[in-house]
């Protein structure tokens, strides 16, 4: 029988997660090209500028200047006893246009220095290859992941960074929240629709190309970093039926499957049988090349990484709406909510971890969980974010319960250990951090970093390996 743990295992990984485009800034520095995130002035749920409007403010162009301040920031993460740190390599720092044969050395050097600093401070790098950062040129010239050529460009990028960082980085993720191809294909895969296109056809074809790229990247990974682990990453905040009405229950299962399908392909190695009916009903015909299905079957993920923020409910007949936090439906009257309408449900995390482990029997990694809130500095210059301590405590307790339920969980990287730019709304106001950054939505501020009350609490939690919870 598989083990059931009453405590966090000794090798449990504790830390935090950010993304290059939401923290680094330096959006064109040292040879970096434009990536799709550069054109989202108001977040990835809103309009995208293919040409940067010089009269517009784009918060992520400078973000929190992590590109120049990462040593100071990682020193603070070390103070919190992190033993893992997740971020992404911005693809357009390595290949500015995405289709070059040779990489940009200045971009490779930056990440060499960044990973060295992490390792020096006791953190294993956990690196996302594509976190809403597809090079813009690949969108303009090739239509992004619609085009099968993206597979070749992505593999050239993967091979370059696997070879460069094989001795420093042993934990990798391919596509951030790949199932957001169905909710936000612009941010998730650089897919911007043309007039009259069958959107589902485009999304499923692009997703298929990404599945093939994912498996071929795993094939390369097995050769270049044989002692490493490479996972798929999905946005899996959960959704409950709004009532016990059978129609609510059944359609909610169908909604959940729209996300789980991505895990089914990347973990089980084949399209689940229910896909055929979805594609038939939505007029989708995915063009697969000979050998695609064999590649997908042969090269599957080592673990399932997930973001979990909240839960929502679904009522029969309602549209399948979702945002960066997951599927969003009718509010649940039994749980509280944040100013951004994200409902707080720690037991939902225990439920989700059990749901996913039952389905995949693969180690899970909670690589995003966090509370975006409006943090105030009080008259003493303190930020008493006790609501964030409560959120993290309750969600870590849920993970501990799931371990006892027999779920294999590799680690927990809290999303946004330092205030960064929101992906969905491009705000600084939606603060996640244990560390406050003096910067507002309009770009005013000194960029000064300041510890919140949750900083010491989280440091102590990790020091006790979560067992003081
Ligand atoms: C996920 C993304 C992250 C992060 C998070 C929080 O979708 O992987 O990039 O942004 O959501 O969402 P937001 O920043 O919109 O609050």
XYZ file of C-alpha atoms and ligand atoms in Angstrom:
485
model
C 0.000 0.000 0.000
C 1.237 3.515 -0.793
C 2.361 5.564 2.197
C 0.178 7.944 4.188
C 2.176 10.654 5.952
C 1.230 12.383 9.194
C 4.006 14.958 8.749
C 5.648 16.779 5.841
C 8.447 14.578 4.468
C 12.032 15.676 5.102
C 12.577 16.330 1.377
C 9.427 18.451 0.967
C 10.292 21.548 -1.079
C 9.242 24.940 0.335
C 9.562 28.283 -1.413
C 7.929 30.775 -3.726
C 7.062 31.327 -7.375
C 7.173 34.262 -9.769
C 7.281 34.640 -13.554
C 9.878 36.553 -15.583
C 7.351 38.821 -17.276
C 5.670 39.789 -14.003
C 8.849 40.599 -12.063
C 11.972 41.168 -14.166
C 11.113 44.303 -16.118
C 14.079 45.169 -18.420
C 11.659 44.232 -21.196
C 14.107 45.051 -24.012
C 17.438 44.968 -22.160
C 20.561 43.023 -23.213
C 19.162 41.996 -26.559
C 15.772 40.729 -25.353
C 13.018 40.751 -27.996
C 9.364 41.623 -27.451
C 7.270 38.791 -26.064
C 3.467 38.719 -25.987
C 3.332 39.867 -22.348
C 4.936 43.200 -23.384
C 1.717 44.190 -25.183
C -0.735 43.574 -22.327
C -1.020 46.999 -20.668
C -4.008 45.893 -18.556
C -3.355 42.181 -18.102
C -3.778 39.048 -20.228
C -7.570 39.131 -20.036
C -7.628 42.472 -21.829
C -6.616 44.043 -25.144
C -3.210 43.220 -26.624
C -1.044 45.791 -28.443
C 1.097 44.137 -31.107
C 2.779 47.511 -31.498
C 3.847 49.141 -28.227
C 2.009 52.453 -27.829
C 4.612 54.975 -26.672
C 1.835 56.992 -25.009
C 0.643 54.049 -22.907
C 2.016 52.774 -19.560
C 2.826 49.045 -19.553
C 3.422 48.024 -15.905
C 5.421 44.900 -16.801
C 7.986 46.792 -18.873
C 9.733 47.672 -15.614
C 7.683 45.424 -13.282
C 9.591 45.313 -9.949
C 13.016 45.437 -11.656
C 13.868 41.925 -10.504
C 16.322 41.844 -13.452
C 18.626 44.236 -11.576
C 17.525 43.534 -7.977
C 17.407 39.730 -7.889
C 20.384 39.437 -5.521
C 18.657 41.602 -2.887
C 15.381 39.745 -3.418
C 16.912 36.267 -3.235
C 18.674 37.280 -0.010
C 15.209 37.960 1.424
C 13.963 34.571 0.143
C 16.938 32.954 1.870
C 15.909 34.715 5.092
C 12.587 32.897 4.692
C 14.504 29.585 4.498
C 13.378 28.802 0.921
C 14.890 25.605 -0.466
C 13.257 25.979 -3.912
C 12.471 29.018 -6.053
C 10.270 28.970 -9.150
C 10.559 31.432 -11.969
C 10.537 31.328 -15.768
C 13.163 31.851 -18.408
C 11.755 34.471 -20.742
C 12.077 32.749 -24.117
C 12.654 36.120 -25.873
C 15.772 36.798 -23.795
C 17.320 33.637 -25.255
C 15.878 33.890 -28.793
C 14.668 37.499 -29.267
C 12.556 36.612 -32.299
C 12.144 32.962 -31.427
C 13.169 31.634 -34.878
C 16.910 32.384 -34.802
C 19.377 29.518 -35.040
C 21.777 31.002 -32.468
C 20.873 32.242 -28.965
C 21.477 35.648 -27.389
C 24.468 35.142 -25.072
C 23.552 38.112 -22.820
C 20.211 36.440 -22.086
C 21.840 33.107 -21.311
C 24.344 34.867 -19.026
C 21.592 36.590 -17.035
C 19.926 33.287 -16.167
C 23.317 31.692 -15.433
C 23.911 34.425 -12.839
C 20.349 34.182 -11.500
C 20.517 30.407 -11.006
C 23.983 30.700 -9.423
C 22.555 33.167 -6.899
C 19.637 30.871 -6.098
C 21.905 27.879 -5.571
C 24.351 29.939 -3.473
C 21.422 30.812 -1.200
C 20.220 27.232 -0.799
C 17.414 27.259 -3.351
C 16.853 24.654 -6.068
C 15.688 26.427 -9.241
C 12.284 25.226 -10.515
C 12.113 26.692 -14.004
C 9.163 27.260 -16.330
C 10.113 27.266 -20.007
C 7.095 29.234 -21.245
C 5.115 31.381 -18.798
C 2.874 33.508 -21.047
C 6.057 34.762 -22.776
C 5.934 33.525 -26.395
C 8.207 35.745 -28.552
C 6.013 38.262 -30.369
C 7.755 37.672 -33.712
C 6.512 34.071 -33.663
C 2.972 35.409 -33.374
C 3.404 37.970 -36.162
C 5.261 35.816 -38.673
C 3.894 32.316 -37.966
C 0.579 32.784 -36.090
C 2.223 31.325 -32.980
C 1.195 27.800 -31.935
C -1.308 27.521 -34.815
C 1.788 26.813 -36.840
C 3.598 23.522 -36.446
C 6.917 25.330 -36.985
C 6.637 26.515 -33.391
C 7.527 22.960 -32.357
C 10.960 23.275 -33.984
C 11.581 26.741 -32.553
C 10.508 25.612 -29.069
C 12.755 22.530 -29.235
C 15.746 24.645 -30.284
C 15.064 26.864 -27.267
C 14.660 23.863 -24.923
C 17.824 22.155 -26.150
C 19.787 25.404 -25.712
C 18.697 25.968 -22.093
C 18.789 22.280 -21.096
C 22.407 22.073 -22.281
C 23.356 25.429 -20.715
C 21.801 24.833 -17.310
C 21.884 21.032 -17.000
C 24.185 21.154 -13.951
C 22.197 23.899 -12.190
C 18.521 23.205 -12.887
C 17.003 19.773 -12.225
C 13.311 20.725 -11.999
C 11.531 22.046 -15.086
C 8.007 22.847 -16.259
C 7.096 23.200 -19.934
C 4.017 25.418 -20.446
C 2.562 27.474 -17.594
C -1.153 26.634 -17.132
C -1.381 25.078 -20.592
C -5.120 24.506 -20.030
C -5.530 28.286 -20.151
C -5.335 27.800 -23.908
C -9.109 27.355 -23.552
C -9.657 30.435 -21.355
C -6.952 32.924 -22.451
C -5.222 31.618 -25.608
C -3.616 35.027 -26.187
C -1.586 34.937 -22.989
C -1.218 31.162 -22.788
C -0.077 30.566 -26.356
C 0.034 33.784 -28.370
C -3.203 32.861 -30.150
C -5.101 35.932 -31.380
C -8.122 35.110 -33.502
C -8.869 36.377 -36.991
C -12.372 37.351 -38.117
C -14.648 34.345 -38.634
C -12.224 31.707 -37.332
C -13.619 28.659 -35.515
C -11.980 29.533 -32.207
C -12.211 26.018 -30.787
C -10.592 24.628 -33.949
C -7.673 27.042 -33.559
C -7.330 26.406 -29.808
C -7.326 22.604 -30.073
C -4.963 22.585 -33.064
C -2.549 24.939 -31.283
C -2.850 22.848 -28.110
C -2.058 19.698 -30.096
C 1.101 21.320 -31.456
C 2.031 22.219 -27.873
C 1.401 18.624 -26.735
C 3.778 17.362 -29.421
C 6.346 20.015 -28.470
C 5.981 19.061 -24.808
C 6.676 15.383 -25.527
C 9.605 16.081 -27.853
C 11.057 18.404 -25.202
C 10.749 15.573 -22.670
C 12.546 13.274 -25.133
C 15.476 15.742 -25.341
C 15.352 16.266 -21.583
C 15.770 12.534 -20.911
C 19.096 12.623 -22.795
C 20.481 15.964 -21.623
C 19.344 15.943 -17.954
C 18.742 12.254 -17.123
C 18.724 12.933 -13.369
C 16.184 15.774 -13.693
C 12.383 15.931 -13.471
C 10.136 17.683 -15.985
C 6.483 18.348 -15.279
C 3.387 19.674 -16.957
C 1.651 22.629 -15.317
C -2.086 23.305 -15.177
C -4.397 25.880 -13.632
C -6.603 23.628 -11.491
C -8.495 25.788 -9.013
C -11.693 23.801 -8.684
C -15.336 24.250 -9.640
C -18.308 22.694 -7.801
C -21.876 22.140 -9.020
C -23.907 25.088 -7.744
C -26.701 22.734 -6.623
C -27.328 18.968 -6.469
C -29.555 19.349 -9.563
C -28.297 16.576 -11.882
C -27.854 19.067 -14.737
C -25.587 21.249 -12.559
C -23.594 18.192 -11.512
C -23.165 16.780 -14.983
C -22.259 20.029 -16.736
C -19.772 20.871 -13.980
C -18.051 17.543 -14.639
C -17.876 18.506 -18.330
C -16.421 21.916 -17.417
C -13.765 20.327 -15.190
C -12.879 17.911 -17.992
C -12.101 20.868 -20.295
C -9.048 21.366 -18.044
C -8.298 17.772 -17.070
C -8.065 16.833 -20.749
C -4.699 18.643 -20.882
C -3.422 16.581 -17.959
C -4.850 13.405 -19.520
C -2.861 13.945 -22.733
C 0.406 14.978 -21.049
C 0.309 12.370 -18.254
C -1.643 9.406 -19.621
C -0.089 9.962 -23.047
C -3.274 9.971 -25.134
C -6.393 11.966 -25.832
C -9.187 10.696 -23.549
C -12.185 9.152 -25.314
C -14.508 11.997 -24.279
C -12.458 14.356 -26.495
C -14.040 12.894 -29.650
C -17.519 14.056 -28.644
C -16.266 17.548 -27.639
C -14.516 17.945 -30.985
C -17.497 16.632 -32.938
C -19.928 18.968 -31.162
C -17.614 21.952 -31.640
C -16.741 21.273 -35.259
C -13.081 20.614 -34.463
C -10.805 18.456 -36.638
C -7.274 18.413 -35.259
C -4.666 17.738 -37.904
C -2.226 15.175 -36.492
C 0.939 14.182 -38.324
C 2.005 10.501 -38.524
C 3.885 9.685 -35.345
C 2.341 12.414 -33.189
C 0.288 10.018 -31.076
C 3.263 7.675 -30.590
C 5.453 10.581 -29.401
C 2.767 11.791 -26.991
C 2.335 8.233 -25.687
C 6.042 7.631 -25.255
C 7.137 10.888 -23.569
C 4.926 11.917 -20.643
C 5.388 14.213 -17.660
C 7.244 13.168 -14.498
C 4.911 15.129 -12.232
C 1.832 17.335 -12.315
C 2.397 20.922 -11.192
C -0.710 22.973 -10.463
C -1.899 26.400 -9.519
C -4.708 26.454 -6.952
C -6.141 29.754 -5.689
C -9.833 29.300 -5.068
C -12.997 27.492 -6.044
C -16.150 28.639 -7.791
C -19.445 26.967 -8.728
C -21.132 26.229 -12.035
C -24.826 26.348 -12.861
C -26.220 24.413 -15.822
C -26.418 26.576 -18.917
C -23.996 29.205 -17.680
C -20.999 30.032 -19.941
C -17.636 28.427 -19.195
C -15.846 31.598 -18.055
C -12.381 31.557 -16.530
C -9.490 33.861 -15.651
C -5.967 33.622 -14.274
C -7.372 32.113 -11.082
C -9.314 29.349 -12.834
C -12.937 28.692 -13.766
C -15.244 31.448 -12.545
C -18.978 30.881 -12.163
C -21.773 31.515 -9.663
C -20.458 32.584 -6.221
C -20.452 29.964 -3.465
C -22.536 31.296 -0.526
C -20.590 29.217 2.015
C -17.138 30.759 1.606
C -15.553 34.210 1.638
C -14.085 36.162 -1.267
C -11.283 38.595 -2.084
C -11.829 42.080 -3.590
C -11.158 40.425 -6.964
C -13.960 37.909 -6.460
C -11.656 34.929 -5.822
C -13.308 32.695 -3.239
C -11.135 31.272 -0.457
C -11.479 27.499 0.024
C -8.608 25.617 1.745
C -10.612 22.385 1.971
C -11.013 22.719 -1.798
C -7.249 22.310 -2.099
C -7.358 19.018 -0.144
C -10.272 17.934 -2.362
C -8.359 18.897 -5.544
C -5.140 17.142 -4.522
C -7.130 13.952 -3.835
C -9.048 14.334 -7.120
C -5.821 14.675 -9.124
C -3.922 11.924 -7.343
C -6.856 9.532 -7.809
C -6.817 10.372 -11.545
C -3.089 10.318 -12.274
C -1.248 8.494 -9.448
C 1.663 10.877 -10.157
C 3.519 13.155 -7.721
C 1.894 16.595 -7.466
C 3.595 19.954 -6.928
C 1.597 22.990 -5.748
C 3.565 25.630 -7.685
C 1.053 28.442 -7.280
C -1.153 29.236 -4.308
C -1.463 32.742 -2.912
C -3.685 35.552 -1.728
C -3.936 38.737 -3.785
C -5.098 41.466 -1.429
C -5.041 45.220 -0.857
C -2.231 45.668 1.699
C -2.088 48.885 3.743
C 0.946 50.369 5.499
C -0.170 51.439 9.009
C 0.890 54.521 10.966
C 3.925 52.636 12.300
C 5.031 51.702 8.779
C 3.952 48.081 9.318
C 1.899 45.841 7.061
C -0.140 43.508 9.247
C -1.287 41.020 6.624
C -2.662 38.509 9.145
C -5.285 37.574 6.530
C -2.397 36.242 4.370
C -0.975 34.238 7.280
C -4.442 32.729 7.779
C -4.733 31.917 4.047
C -1.330 30.209 3.862
C -1.778 28.402 7.192
C -5.136 26.979 6.118
C -3.874 25.905 2.683
C -0.710 24.330 4.089
C -2.897 22.452 6.585
C -4.939 21.196 3.634
C -1.744 19.917 2.004
C -0.768 18.177 5.234
C -4.212 16.489 5.322
C -3.779 15.414 1.693
C -0.406 13.856 2.540
C -2.197 11.852 5.229
C -4.831 10.909 2.627
C -1.955 9.216 0.818
C -1.372 11.877 -1.861
C 2.256 12.245 -3.041
C 3.152 15.951 -2.921
C 6.628 17.229 -3.854
C 6.445 20.787 -2.615
C 4.771 24.150 -2.239
C 5.903 27.356 -3.925
C 3.706 30.204 -2.729
C 2.685 32.456 -5.615
C 4.168 35.895 -5.401
C 6.428 35.796 -2.296
C 7.245 39.387 -3.300
C 4.676 41.818 -4.721
C 4.721 41.564 -8.529
C 2.566 42.615 -11.470
C -0.736 40.766 -11.669
C -1.057 38.693 -14.850
C -4.815 39.107 -15.126
C -5.073 42.834 -14.400
C -1.476 44.196 -14.643
C -1.954 45.739 -11.187
C 0.532 46.156 -8.358
C -2.467 46.843 -6.083
C -3.336 43.128 -6.082
C -0.486 42.276 -3.721
C 0.512 38.646 -2.988
C 3.883 39.138 -1.328
C 5.384 38.456 2.056
C 7.558 41.364 0.863
C 5.954 44.696 -0.026
C 7.294 46.633 -3.022
C 6.881 50.407 -3.029
C 5.291 50.692 -6.486
C 1.698 51.481 -7.462
C -0.470 50.692 -10.490
C 0.720 53.806 -12.285
C 4.420 53.070 -11.773
C 4.966 55.552 -8.934
C 7.237 54.557 -6.014
C 10.811 53.874 -4.985
C 10.792 50.083 -5.618
C 11.922 49.753 -1.981
C 11.295 46.323 -0.467
C 9.678 45.986 2.987
C 8.809 42.874 5.038
C 5.157 42.268 5.931
C 4.010 40.471 9.097
C 3.690 37.246 7.049
C 7.438 37.271 6.209
C 8.651 35.970 9.574
C 5.645 33.665 9.912
C 6.440 31.929 6.608
C 10.159 31.738 7.467
C 9.254 29.962 10.700
C 6.826 27.611 8.954
C 9.584 26.462 6.602
C 12.143 26.220 9.420
C 9.771 23.709 11.075
C 9.146 21.910 7.766
C 5.479 22.814 8.093
C 5.028 20.592 11.108
C 4.339 23.450 13.494
C 1.145 24.221 11.595
C -1.794 32.324 -12.768
C -0.467 32.640 -13.426
C 0.443 33.500 -12.672
C -0.225 34.448 -11.702
C -1.463 33.897 -11.029
C -2.233 34.931 -10.235
O -2.691 32.240 -13.802
O 0.233 31.432 -13.690
O 1.219 34.163 -13.647
O -0.414 35.655 -12.261
O -2.316 33.295 -11.921
O -3.083 35.628 -11.108
P -3.105 37.217 -11.092
O -1.683 37.661 -11.256
O -3.983 37.591 -12.228
O -3.670 37.621 -9.745
